[in-house]
Amino acid sequence: MAAKKASESFSKTLIEEVHKWGCMKQTGVSLRYMMEFGSKPTQRNLLISGQFLHKELPIRIARRAIELESLPYGLSEKPAVLKVRDWYLDSFRDLRSFPEIKNTNDEREFTQMIKAIKVRHNNVVPMMALGVQQLKKGMDPKIVYEDLDEIHQFLDRFYMSRIGIRMLIGQHVELHNPNPPLHCVGYIHTKMSPVEVAQNASEDARCICLREYGSAPEVNIYGDPKFTFPYVPTHLHLMVFELVKNSLRAVQERYMDSDGVVPPIRIIVADGIEDVTIKVSDEGGGIPRSGLPKIFTYLYSTARNPLDEYSDLGTADTVTMAGYGYGLPISRLYARYFGGDLQIISMEGYGTDAYLHLSRLGDSQEPLP
C-alpha cells in the first residue's frame, strides 16, 4: 500500500480544523471526580458529561492525529501507522460533525457514536506495534534502540492519551447501564478487593501458561481479601496479569528441564496510607542489569512477535505468553494514569520483583500528554 498524504482522503478544511483543535487546552479529570460525578447518573449529569466529551474528545484526538503526521525515522509513512492516523481523523470528523448536545435524545445518540469510536480504535496498540516492526525491518541495524528515544517518548504519550480517551468514553457509556453491578460507578469499583483481582488475573495467566507449556508454576497470594479501595478493576487486572505472565514464563523456562521443585510466584498486597502496593516476586533467574533499561521500551522484546505482516489484525486479540513486548511499558502507563507507578528490581541469577504502586487517594489529575 502506497503511503498517502492525509489530504488525499481527508479534506483540507478537516486537516485545518484538526490543527486548530490540537492547540486547545485539554482538561484532566481525577478518579475521585469521576467517582463522585458518576455516583448519581441522572439525565442532567449524563447531559453534562456528554457535553464535556463533545468538546474534550476532539481536542485529545486532534493532538494525537497531528503527532502521527510527524514521527521521526519515517515512522509516519509506514502503512500500519497511516491506518491508525486514518482512524484518528475519522473519529475527529465524527465528533466534529455531531451537532450540539441539547437534550437527552441528543446525548443518547452521542453515546452510541462514541461507543463506535471506541470499537474503531480497539486494535490501535497491535497496529502501532506492527508499524514499529515495519520500521525496524527497514532500519540500519547499527542504530541502537536507545537512539530511538524519541519514538519511545512518542509512544508513551500516545498510549497514555489513549488510556485516558478510552477511560472517559467507557465511563460515560457504562453510566447508562440500567443495572450496574454492586458498588460500581461506571468502570470504577468503589470497594475493589486487590487480592481478589490478583487471584483472577493470576488464574488467567496460569491458563495461558498451561496452554503454552503444558504446566504452570503455582501462584501464592498474601494479603487480606476483605481489604478494599476504589479503583478500576479492568486496569488492575491487566497490570497484574502482565506481571504474573512474565514471571510464569521466566520460572517455567528456567525449570523446564530440571527435576528440582519449581518455586511458586509470590504476590503480596500491602495496604498503605498513600498507596496500595502489589509485589510480584519470582525466582525465574532475573534480568541482567544491562537489560533492565530495555524492558520498558516498545522496541525490545525477548520473545518472537506473534503479530507479523501476515497475521489478520482482526484476530490479533489472541494472547500469547510472550505478547509483542508492550506489556510492561503499557502496564506502567496504566499505573501512572491514576497517580501510581511500576518498578522492576531484579537479581540476575535469582529472580525479579515487580512493585506495582496504586494511589489510594484518587486525587491526582490524569496526566495529559
mmCIF file of C-alpha atoms in Angstrom:
data_model
loop_
_atom_site.group_PDB
_atom_site.id
_atom_site.type_symbol
_atom_site.label_atom_id
_atom_site.label_comp_id
_atom_site.label_asym_id
_atom_site.label_seq_id
_atom_site.Cartn_x
_atom_site.Cartn_y
_atom_site.Cartn_z
ATOM 1 C CA MET A 1 0.000 0.000 0.000
ATOM 2 C CA ALA A 2 1.496 3.292 -1.069
ATOM 3 C CA ALA A 3 1.772 5.971 1.592
ATOM 4 C CA LYS A 4 -0.946 8.506 1.020
ATOM 5 C CA LYS A 5 -0.979 12.025 2.369
ATOM 6 C CA ALA A 6 -3.758 12.784 4.834
ATOM 7 C CA SER A 7 -5.030 15.458 2.474
ATOM 8 C CA GLU A 8 -5.822 12.908 -0.233
ATOM 9 C CA SER A 9 -8.519 11.152 1.747
ATOM 10 C CA PHE A 10 -9.499 13.981 4.107
ATOM 11 C CA SER A 11 -10.474 17.493 3.105
ATOM 12 C CA LYS A 12 -8.132 20.433 3.614
ATOM 13 C CA THR A 13 -10.739 22.053 5.868
ATOM 14 C CA LEU A 14 -10.801 18.993 8.131
ATOM 15 C CA ILE A 15 -6.996 18.932 8.427
ATOM 16 C CA GLU A 16 -7.009 22.664 9.263
ATOM 17 C CA GLU A 17 -9.653 22.057 11.907
ATOM 18 C CA VAL A 18 -7.583 19.214 13.402
ATOM 19 C CA HIS A 19 -4.656 21.623 13.759
ATOM 20 C CA LYS A 20 -6.897 24.268 15.332
ATOM 21 C CA TRP A 21 -8.367 21.852 17.904
ATOM 22 C CA GLY A 22 -4.978 20.322 18.584
ATOM 23 C CA CYS A 23 -3.838 23.666 20.012
ATOM 24 C CA MET A 24 -6.681 23.861 22.546
ATOM 25 C CA LYS A 25 -6.128 23.057 26.205
ATOM 26 C CA GLN A 26 -7.067 19.586 27.446
ATOM 27 C CA THR A 27 -8.996 19.184 30.699
ATOM 28 C CA GLY A 28 -7.929 16.411 33.076
ATOM 29 C CA VAL A 29 -10.287 14.539 35.378
ATOM 30 C CA SER A 30 -9.391 12.734 38.614
ATOM 31 C CA LEU A 31 -10.547 9.270 39.672
ATOM 32 C CA ARG A 32 -12.306 10.823 42.657
ATOM 33 C CA TYR A 33 -14.182 13.300 40.464
ATOM 34 C CA MET A 34 -15.268 10.538 38.058
ATOM 35 C CA MET A 35 -16.488 8.535 41.027
ATOM 36 C CA GLU A 36 -18.389 11.359 42.719
ATOM 37 C CA PHE A 37 -19.881 12.704 39.492
ATOM 38 C CA GLY A 38 -20.925 9.264 38.272
ATOM 39 C CA SER A 39 -22.464 8.139 41.555
ATOM 40 C CA LYS A 40 -25.658 9.984 40.534
ATOM 41 C CA PRO A 41 -26.123 9.239 36.819
ATOM 42 C CA THR A 42 -29.184 11.476 36.467
ATOM 43 C CA GLN A 43 -30.217 12.618 32.984
ATOM 44 C CA ARG A 44 -28.838 16.044 33.826
ATOM 45 C CA ASN A 45 -25.433 14.600 34.782
ATOM 46 C CA LEU A 46 -25.308 12.428 31.673
ATOM 47 C CA LEU A 47 -26.098 15.521 29.600
ATOM 48 C CA ILE A 48 -23.285 17.492 31.276
ATOM 49 C CA SER A 49 -20.903 14.549 30.771
ATOM 50 C CA GLY A 50 -21.898 14.234 27.092
ATOM 51 C CA GLN A 51 -21.378 17.972 26.504
ATOM 52 C CA PHE A 52 -17.962 17.799 28.188
ATOM 53 C CA LEU A 53 -16.873 14.857 25.994
ATOM 54 C CA HIS A 54 -18.227 16.547 22.869
ATOM 55 C CA LYS A 55 -15.681 19.298 23.440
ATOM 56 C CA GLU A 56 -12.864 17.330 25.148
ATOM 57 C CA LEU A 57 -12.522 14.266 22.900
ATOM 58 C CA PRO A 58 -11.852 16.202 19.646
ATOM 59 C CA ILE A 59 -9.026 18.105 21.413
ATOM 60 C CA ARG A 60 -7.364 14.900 22.641
ATOM 61 C CA ILE A 61 -7.846 13.060 19.349
ATOM 62 C CA ALA A 62 -6.601 16.021 17.270
ATOM 63 C CA ARG A 63 -3.372 16.173 19.290
ATOM 64 C CA ARG A 64 -2.615 12.541 18.539
ATOM 65 C CA ALA A 65 -3.544 12.864 14.858
ATOM 66 C CA ILE A 66 -1.101 15.773 14.491
ATOM 67 C CA GLU A 67 1.680 13.848 16.224
ATOM 68 C CA LEU A 68 1.091 10.848 13.981
ATOM 69 C CA GLU A 69 1.960 13.017 10.963
ATOM 70 C CA SER A 70 5.449 13.996 12.059
ATOM 71 C CA LEU A 71 7.170 10.978 13.598
ATOM 72 C CA PRO A 72 10.940 10.522 13.282
ATOM 73 C CA TYR A 73 12.740 7.965 11.072
ATOM 74 C CA GLY A 74 9.837 7.857 8.595
ATOM 75 C CA LEU A 75 7.553 6.030 11.042
ATOM 76 C CA SER A 76 4.626 8.222 9.890
ATOM 77 C CA GLU A 77 4.868 6.723 6.403
ATOM 78 C CA LYS A 78 4.547 3.096 7.492
ATOM 79 C CA PRO A 79 1.280 1.522 6.247
ATOM 80 C CA ALA A 80 0.184 0.444 9.746
ATOM 81 C CA VAL A 81 0.753 3.942 11.162
ATOM 82 C CA LEU A 82 -1.140 5.541 8.262
ATOM 83 C CA LYS A 83 -4.052 3.265 9.101
ATOM 84 C CA VAL A 84 -4.016 4.378 12.750
ATOM 85 C CA ARG A 85 -3.842 8.022 11.670
ATOM 86 C CA ASP A 86 -6.905 7.460 9.454
ATOM 87 C CA TRP A 87 -8.822 6.032 12.433
ATOM 88 C CA TYR A 88 -7.987 9.158 14.454
ATOM 89 C CA LEU A 89 -9.011 11.500 11.634
ATOM 90 C CA ASP A 90 -12.268 9.573 11.089
ATOM 91 C CA SER A 91 -13.077 9.813 14.794
ATOM 92 C CA PHE A 92 -12.261 13.523 14.865
ATOM 93 C CA ARG A 93 -14.577 14.069 11.880
ATOM 94 C CA ASP A 94 -17.390 12.053 13.529
ATOM 95 C CA LEU A 95 -17.115 14.107 16.733
ATOM 96 C CA ARG A 96 -16.939 17.466 14.978
ATOM 97 C CA SER A 97 -19.852 16.757 12.670
ATOM 98 C CA PHE A 98 -22.077 15.780 15.598
ATOM 99 C CA PRO A 99 -24.387 18.718 16.400
ATOM 100 C CA GLU A 100 -24.525 20.414 19.791
ATOM 101 C CA ILE A 101 -25.964 18.183 22.541
ATOM 102 C CA LYS A 102 -29.108 19.906 23.824
ATOM 103 C CA ASN A 103 -31.260 17.152 25.294
ATOM 104 C CA THR A 104 -31.386 13.535 26.456
ATOM 105 C CA ASN A 105 -32.100 12.265 22.943
ATOM 106 C CA ASP A 106 -29.015 14.000 21.535
ATOM 107 C CA GLU A 107 -26.959 12.620 24.405
ATOM 108 C CA ARG A 108 -28.142 9.050 23.729
ATOM 109 C CA GLU A 109 -27.191 9.317 20.061
ATOM 110 C CA PHE A 110 -23.835 10.821 21.013
ATOM 111 C CA THR A 111 -23.226 7.907 23.392
ATOM 112 C CA GLN A 112 -23.823 5.389 20.573
ATOM 113 C CA MET A 113 -21.406 7.314 18.368
ATOM 114 C CA ILE A 114 -18.556 7.433 20.909
ATOM 115 C CA LYS A 115 -19.157 3.753 21.638
ATOM 116 C CA ALA A 116 -18.483 3.082 17.936
ATOM 117 C CA ILE A 117 -15.355 5.276 18.086
ATOM 118 C CA LYS A 118 -14.017 3.179 20.972
ATOM 119 C CA VAL A 119 -14.536 -0.003 18.923
ATOM 120 C CA ARG A 120 -12.844 1.567 15.880
ATOM 121 C CA HIS A 121 -9.719 2.094 17.995
ATOM 122 C CA ASN A 122 -9.671 -1.407 19.558
ATOM 123 C CA ASN A 123 -6.610 -2.545 17.619
ATOM 124 C CA VAL A 124 -4.516 0.611 17.860
ATOM 125 C CA VAL A 125 -1.855 -0.991 20.076
ATOM 126 C CA PRO A 126 -1.112 -4.037 17.882
ATOM 127 C CA MET A 127 -1.363 -1.857 14.784
ATOM 128 C CA MET A 128 1.201 0.623 16.123
ATOM 129 C CA ALA A 129 3.375 -2.343 17.165
ATOM 130 C CA LEU A 130 3.193 -3.507 13.575
ATOM 131 C CA GLY A 131 4.205 -0.027 12.381
ATOM 132 C CA VAL A 132 7.253 -0.056 14.664
ATOM 133 C CA GLN A 133 8.090 -3.534 13.381
ATOM 134 C CA GLN A 134 7.818 -2.319 9.776
ATOM 135 C CA LEU A 135 10.216 0.469 10.720
ATOM 136 C CA LYS A 136 12.695 -1.876 12.431
ATOM 137 C CA LYS A 137 12.726 -4.165 9.393
ATOM 138 C CA GLY A 138 13.970 -1.478 7.077
ATOM 139 C CA MET A 139 16.339 0.117 9.570
ATOM 140 C CA ASP A 140 20.080 0.066 9.729
ATOM 141 C CA PRO A 141 20.802 -2.494 12.479
ATOM 142 C CA LYS A 142 23.616 -0.188 13.638
ATOM 143 C CA ILE A 143 21.020 2.213 15.055
ATOM 144 C CA VAL A 144 20.841 1.299 18.720
ATOM 145 C CA TYR A 145 17.387 1.203 20.242
ATOM 146 C CA GLU A 146 18.441 3.756 22.840
ATOM 147 C CA ASP A 147 18.744 6.199 19.916
ATOM 148 C CA LEU A 148 15.072 5.663 19.239
ATOM 149 C CA ASP A 149 14.236 7.512 22.437
ATOM 150 C CA GLU A 150 12.099 9.974 20.503
ATOM 151 C CA ILE A 151 9.857 7.169 19.263
ATOM 152 C CA HIS A 152 9.684 5.687 22.744
ATOM 153 C CA GLN A 153 8.597 9.026 24.237
ATOM 154 C CA PHE A 154 6.038 9.498 21.480
ATOM 155 C CA LEU A 155 4.552 6.041 22.145
ATOM 156 C CA ASP A 156 4.406 6.751 25.885
ATOM 157 C CA ARG A 157 2.438 9.950 25.213
ATOM 158 C CA PHE A 158 0.317 8.288 22.562
ATOM 159 C CA TYR A 159 -0.682 5.278 24.673
ATOM 160 C CA MET A 160 -1.176 7.351 27.833
ATOM 161 C CA SER A 161 -3.567 9.585 25.921
ATOM 162 C CA ARG A 162 -5.348 6.512 24.547
ATOM 163 C CA ILE A 163 -5.870 5.164 28.079
ATOM 164 C CA GLY A 164 -7.465 8.499 29.023
ATOM 165 C CA ILE A 165 -9.729 8.663 25.953
ATOM 166 C CA ARG A 166 -10.897 5.075 26.471
ATOM 167 C CA MET A 167 -11.487 5.657 30.184
ATOM 168 C CA LEU A 168 -13.618 8.771 29.503
ATOM 169 C CA ILE A 169 -15.679 7.089 26.774
ATOM 170 C CA GLY A 170 -16.039 3.803 28.682
ATOM 171 C CA GLN A 171 -17.016 5.585 31.877
ATOM 172 C CA HIS A 172 -19.701 7.647 30.117
ATOM 173 C CA VAL A 173 -21.111 4.637 28.240
ATOM 174 C CA GLU A 174 -21.157 2.476 31.373
ATOM 175 C CA LEU A 175 -23.081 5.129 33.347
ATOM 176 C CA HIS A 176 -26.022 4.289 31.044
ATOM 177 C CA ASN A 177 -26.136 0.728 32.375
ATOM 178 C CA PRO A 178 -29.605 0.425 33.966
ATOM 179 C CA ASN A 179 -28.432 -2.363 36.324
ATOM 180 C CA PRO A 180 -24.874 -1.527 37.356
ATOM 181 C CA PRO A 181 -23.070 -4.185 39.421
ATOM 182 C CA LEU A 182 -22.996 -3.551 43.174
ATOM 183 C CA HIS A 183 -20.501 -0.825 44.255
ATOM 184 C CA CYS A 184 -19.721 0.082 40.629
ATOM 185 C CA VAL A 185 -19.723 3.619 39.286
ATOM 186 C CA GLY A 186 -19.118 3.142 35.586
ATOM 187 C CA TYR A 187 -15.718 1.463 35.268
ATOM 188 C CA ILE A 188 -14.818 2.279 38.877
ATOM 189 C CA HIS A 189 -15.426 -0.249 41.655
ATOM 190 C CA THR A 190 -15.767 1.651 44.913
ATOM 191 C CA LYS A 191 -14.993 -1.465 47.003
ATOM 192 C CA MET A 192 -12.475 -3.321 44.870
ATOM 193 C CA SER A 193 -10.521 -6.110 46.568
ATOM 194 C CA PRO A 194 -6.987 -6.084 45.123
ATOM 195 C CA VAL A 195 -6.430 -9.635 46.425
ATOM 196 C CA GLU A 196 -9.486 -10.872 44.532
ATOM 197 C CA VAL A 197 -8.448 -9.117 41.296
ATOM 198 C CA ALA A 198 -4.913 -10.522 41.703
ATOM 199 C CA GLN A 199 -6.382 -14.027 42.109
ATOM 200 C CA ASN A 200 -8.434 -13.732 38.909
ATOM 201 C CA ALA A 201 -5.554 -12.233 36.931
ATOM 202 C CA SER A 202 -3.175 -14.973 38.161
ATOM 203 C CA GLU A 203 -5.612 -17.719 37.194
ATOM 204 C CA ASP A 204 -5.948 -16.216 33.704
ATOM 205 C CA ALA A 205 -2.169 -16.015 33.323
ATOM 206 C CA ARG A 206 -1.723 -19.608 34.552
ATOM 207 C CA CYS A 207 -4.289 -20.836 31.987
ATOM 208 C CA ILE A 208 -2.219 -19.347 29.195
ATOM 209 C CA CYS A 209 0.965 -20.792 30.654
ATOM 210 C CA LEU A 210 -0.654 -24.245 30.865
ATOM 211 C CA ARG A 211 -1.843 -23.946 27.293
ATOM 212 C CA GLU A 212 1.601 -22.977 26.043
ATOM 213 C CA TYR A 213 3.901 -25.144 28.181
ATOM 214 C CA GLY A 214 1.682 -27.927 29.477
ATOM 215 C CA SER A 215 2.345 -26.950 33.101
ATOM 216 C CA ALA A 216 2.448 -23.781 35.196
ATOM 217 C CA PRO A 217 4.111 -22.753 38.491
ATOM 218 C CA GLU A 218 1.860 -22.119 41.482
ATOM 219 C CA VAL A 219 0.956 -18.543 42.434
ATOM 220 C CA ASN A 220 0.630 -17.769 46.160
ATOM 221 C CA ILE A 221 -1.129 -14.564 47.202
ATOM 222 C CA TYR A 222 -0.642 -12.923 50.609
ATOM 223 C CA GLY A 223 -2.922 -10.139 51.815
ATOM 224 C CA ASP A 224 -6.347 -9.522 53.329
ATOM 225 C CA PRO A 225 -9.064 -10.463 50.783
ATOM 226 C CA LYS A 226 -11.522 -8.267 52.717
ATOM 227 C CA PHE A 227 -9.434 -5.114 52.198
ATOM 228 C CA THR A 228 -10.986 -2.870 49.501
ATOM 229 C CA PHE A 229 -10.389 0.547 47.949
ATOM 230 C CA PRO A 230 -11.812 2.418 44.928
ATOM 231 C CA TYR A 231 -10.069 1.641 41.638
ATOM 232 C CA VAL A 232 -10.703 0.400 38.092
ATOM 233 C CA PRO A 233 -10.627 -3.429 38.257
ATOM 234 C CA THR A 234 -10.001 -3.860 34.490
ATOM 235 C CA HIS A 235 -6.844 -1.722 34.758
ATOM 236 C CA LEU A 236 -5.546 -3.653 37.766
ATOM 237 C CA HIS A 237 -6.363 -6.983 36.154
ATOM 238 C CA LEU A 238 -4.411 -6.014 33.050
ATOM 239 C CA MET A 239 -1.335 -4.975 35.069
ATOM 240 C CA VAL A 240 -1.233 -7.973 37.421
ATOM 241 C CA PHE A 241 -1.951 -10.365 34.544
ATOM 242 C CA GLU A 242 1.019 -8.962 32.640
ATOM 243 C CA LEU A 243 3.411 -9.168 35.614
ATOM 244 C CA VAL A 244 2.350 -12.695 36.567
ATOM 245 C CA LYS A 245 2.543 -13.827 32.945
ATOM 246 C CA ASN A 246 6.146 -12.584 32.720
ATOM 247 C CA SER A 247 7.038 -14.314 35.991
ATOM 248 C CA LEU A 248 5.398 -17.596 34.984
ATOM 249 C CA ARG A 249 7.256 -17.577 31.706
ATOM 250 C CA ALA A 250 10.617 -16.870 33.381
ATOM 251 C CA VAL A 251 10.180 -19.609 36.006
ATOM 252 C CA GLN A 252 8.757 -22.088 33.505
ATOM 253 C CA GLU A 253 11.650 -21.626 31.091
ATOM 254 C CA ARG A 254 14.243 -21.757 33.849
ATOM 255 C CA TYR A 255 12.942 -25.013 35.332
ATOM 256 C CA MET A 256 11.733 -26.655 32.146
ATOM 257 C CA ASP A 257 14.421 -29.349 32.023
ATOM 258 C CA SER A 258 15.107 -29.568 35.737
ATOM 259 C CA ASP A 259 13.917 -32.180 38.195
ATOM 260 C CA GLY A 260 14.005 -29.661 41.046
ATOM 261 C CA VAL A 261 10.918 -28.269 42.772
ATOM 262 C CA VAL A 262 9.517 -25.379 40.744
ATOM 263 C CA PRO A 263 9.328 -22.337 43.059
ATOM 264 C CA PRO A 264 5.961 -20.561 43.250
ATOM 265 C CA ILE A 265 5.358 -16.951 42.263
ATOM 266 C CA ARG A 266 4.517 -14.842 45.303
ATOM 267 C CA ILE A 267 2.144 -11.883 45.275
ATOM 268 C CA ILE A 268 1.992 -9.627 48.331
ATOM 269 C CA VAL A 269 -0.703 -6.956 48.669
ATOM 270 C CA ALA A 270 0.164 -4.188 51.145
ATOM 271 C CA ASP A 271 -2.274 -1.553 52.254
ATOM 272 C CA GLY A 272 -0.528 1.752 53.000
ATOM 273 C CA ILE A 273 -1.957 5.179 53.789
ATOM 274 C CA GLU A 274 -0.998 6.737 50.440
ATOM 275 C CA ASP A 275 -0.521 3.679 48.255
ATOM 276 C CA VAL A 276 -1.700 0.147 47.851
ATOM 277 C CA THR A 277 1.373 -1.791 46.698
ATOM 278 C CA ILE A 278 1.309 -5.148 44.992
ATOM 279 C CA LYS A 279 4.603 -7.024 44.773
ATOM 280 C CA VAL A 280 5.014 -9.869 42.307
ATOM 281 C CA SER A 281 8.144 -11.962 43.070
ATOM 282 C CA ASP A 282 9.570 -14.802 41.064
ATOM 283 C CA GLU A 283 12.679 -16.992 41.073
ATOM 284 C CA GLY A 284 12.925 -17.086 37.297
ATOM 285 C CA GLY A 285 16.607 -16.198 37.060
ATOM 286 C CA GLY A 286 16.262 -12.422 36.864
ATOM 287 C CA ILE A 287 17.276 -9.937 34.190
ATOM 288 C CA PRO A 288 20.886 -8.772 33.679
ATOM 289 C CA ARG A 289 21.377 -5.180 34.834
ATOM 290 C CA SER A 290 22.312 -4.107 31.312
ATOM 291 C CA GLY A 291 18.920 -5.348 30.107
ATOM 292 C CA LEU A 292 16.830 -3.508 32.706
ATOM 293 C CA PRO A 293 16.540 -0.167 30.853
ATOM 294 C CA LYS A 294 15.252 -2.048 27.804
ATOM 295 C CA ILE A 295 12.295 -3.710 29.496
ATOM 296 C CA PHE A 296 10.236 -0.518 29.394
ATOM 297 C CA THR A 297 10.904 0.263 25.735
ATOM 298 C CA TYR A 298 8.493 -0.578 22.945
ATOM 299 C CA LEU A 299 11.281 -1.654 20.633
ATOM 300 C CA TYR A 300 12.504 -4.654 22.525
ATOM 301 C CA SER A 301 11.049 -7.988 23.407
ATOM 302 C CA THR A 302 12.847 -11.168 24.326
ATOM 303 C CA ALA A 303 10.090 -13.013 22.537
ATOM 304 C CA ARG A 304 9.137 -13.572 18.950
ATOM 305 C CA ASN A 305 6.499 -11.084 17.843
ATOM 306 C CA PRO A 306 3.271 -13.010 17.265
ATOM 307 C CA LEU A 307 1.988 -10.159 15.172
ATOM 308 C CA ASP A 308 3.581 -10.135 11.786
ATOM 309 C CA GLU A 309 2.774 -8.638 8.421
ATOM 310 C CA TYR A 310 0.660 -11.623 7.502
ATOM 311 C CA SER A 311 -1.436 -12.104 10.581
ATOM 312 C CA ASP A 312 -5.007 -10.939 10.349
ATOM 313 C CA LEU A 313 -5.351 -7.968 12.667
ATOM 314 C CA GLY A 314 -8.980 -8.728 13.250
ATOM 315 C CA THR A 315 -7.917 -11.763 15.252
ATOM 316 C CA ALA A 316 -4.964 -10.083 16.934
ATOM 317 C CA ASP A 317 -6.657 -10.320 20.317
ATOM 318 C CA THR A 318 -5.363 -13.836 20.944
ATOM 319 C CA VAL A 319 -2.993 -13.595 23.870
ATOM 320 C CA THR A 320 0.297 -15.459 23.913
ATOM 321 C CA MET A 321 2.736 -15.825 26.778
ATOM 322 C CA ALA A 322 5.215 -13.591 25.062
ATOM 323 C CA GLY A 323 2.987 -10.871 23.647
ATOM 324 C CA TYR A 324 4.600 -8.256 21.473
ATOM 325 C CA GLY A 325 6.842 -6.773 24.121
ATOM 326 C CA TYR A 326 4.460 -3.981 25.103
ATOM 327 C CA GLY A 327 3.127 -5.439 28.331
ATOM 328 C CA LEU A 328 5.479 -3.740 30.786
ATOM 329 C CA PRO A 329 5.599 -0.225 29.313
ATOM 330 C CA ILE A 330 1.823 -0.186 28.880
ATOM 331 C CA SER A 331 1.231 -1.559 32.398
ATOM 332 C CA ARG A 332 3.397 1.235 33.774
ATOM 333 C CA LEU A 333 1.262 3.795 31.911
ATOM 334 C CA TYR A 334 -1.936 2.304 33.396
ATOM 335 C CA ALA A 335 -0.361 2.582 36.870
ATOM 336 C CA ARG A 336 0.711 6.189 36.261
ATOM 337 C CA TYR A 337 -2.652 7.178 34.775
ATOM 338 C CA PHE A 338 -4.194 7.312 38.256
ATOM 339 C CA GLY A 339 -1.061 8.544 40.047
ATOM 340 C CA GLY A 340 0.684 5.207 40.713
ATOM 341 C CA ASP A 341 3.828 3.623 39.272
ATOM 342 C CA LEU A 342 5.508 0.340 38.370
ATOM 343 C CA GLN A 343 9.104 -0.535 39.287
ATOM 344 C CA ILE A 344 11.091 -3.640 38.469
ATOM 345 C CA ILE A 345 14.005 -4.778 40.642
ATOM 346 C CA SER A 346 15.987 -7.781 39.517
ATOM 347 C CA MET A 347 18.687 -10.083 40.863
ATOM 348 C CA GLU A 348 20.415 -11.739 37.972
ATOM 349 C CA GLY A 349 20.851 -15.435 38.723
ATOM 350 C CA TYR A 350 17.893 -15.458 41.111
ATOM 351 C CA GLY A 351 14.711 -13.660 40.123
ATOM 352 C CA THR A 352 12.706 -10.484 39.710
ATOM 353 C CA ASP A 353 10.456 -8.371 41.949
ATOM 354 C CA ALA A 354 7.876 -6.064 40.391
ATOM 355 C CA TYR A 355 6.391 -3.364 42.618
ATOM 356 C CA LEU A 356 3.053 -2.026 41.457
ATOM 357 C CA HIS A 357 2.105 1.138 43.364
ATOM 358 C CA LEU A 358 -1.522 2.299 43.168
ATOM 359 C CA SER A 359 -2.526 5.640 44.608
ATOM 360 C CA ARG A 360 -5.247 5.214 47.235
ATOM 361 C CA LEU A 361 -6.367 8.787 47.290
ATOM 362 C CA GLY A 362 -7.579 9.078 43.706
ATOM 363 C CA ASP A 363 -6.953 12.836 43.747
ATOM 364 C CA SER A 364 -4.287 13.081 41.085
ATOM 365 C CA GLN A 365 -5.374 14.562 37.761
ATOM 366 C CA GLU A 366 -4.998 12.483 34.617
ATOM 367 C CA PRO A 367 -1.591 13.005 33.020
ATOM 368 C CA LEU A 368 -2.311 14.899 29.794
ATOM 369 C CA PRO A 369 0.409 14.359 27.179
#
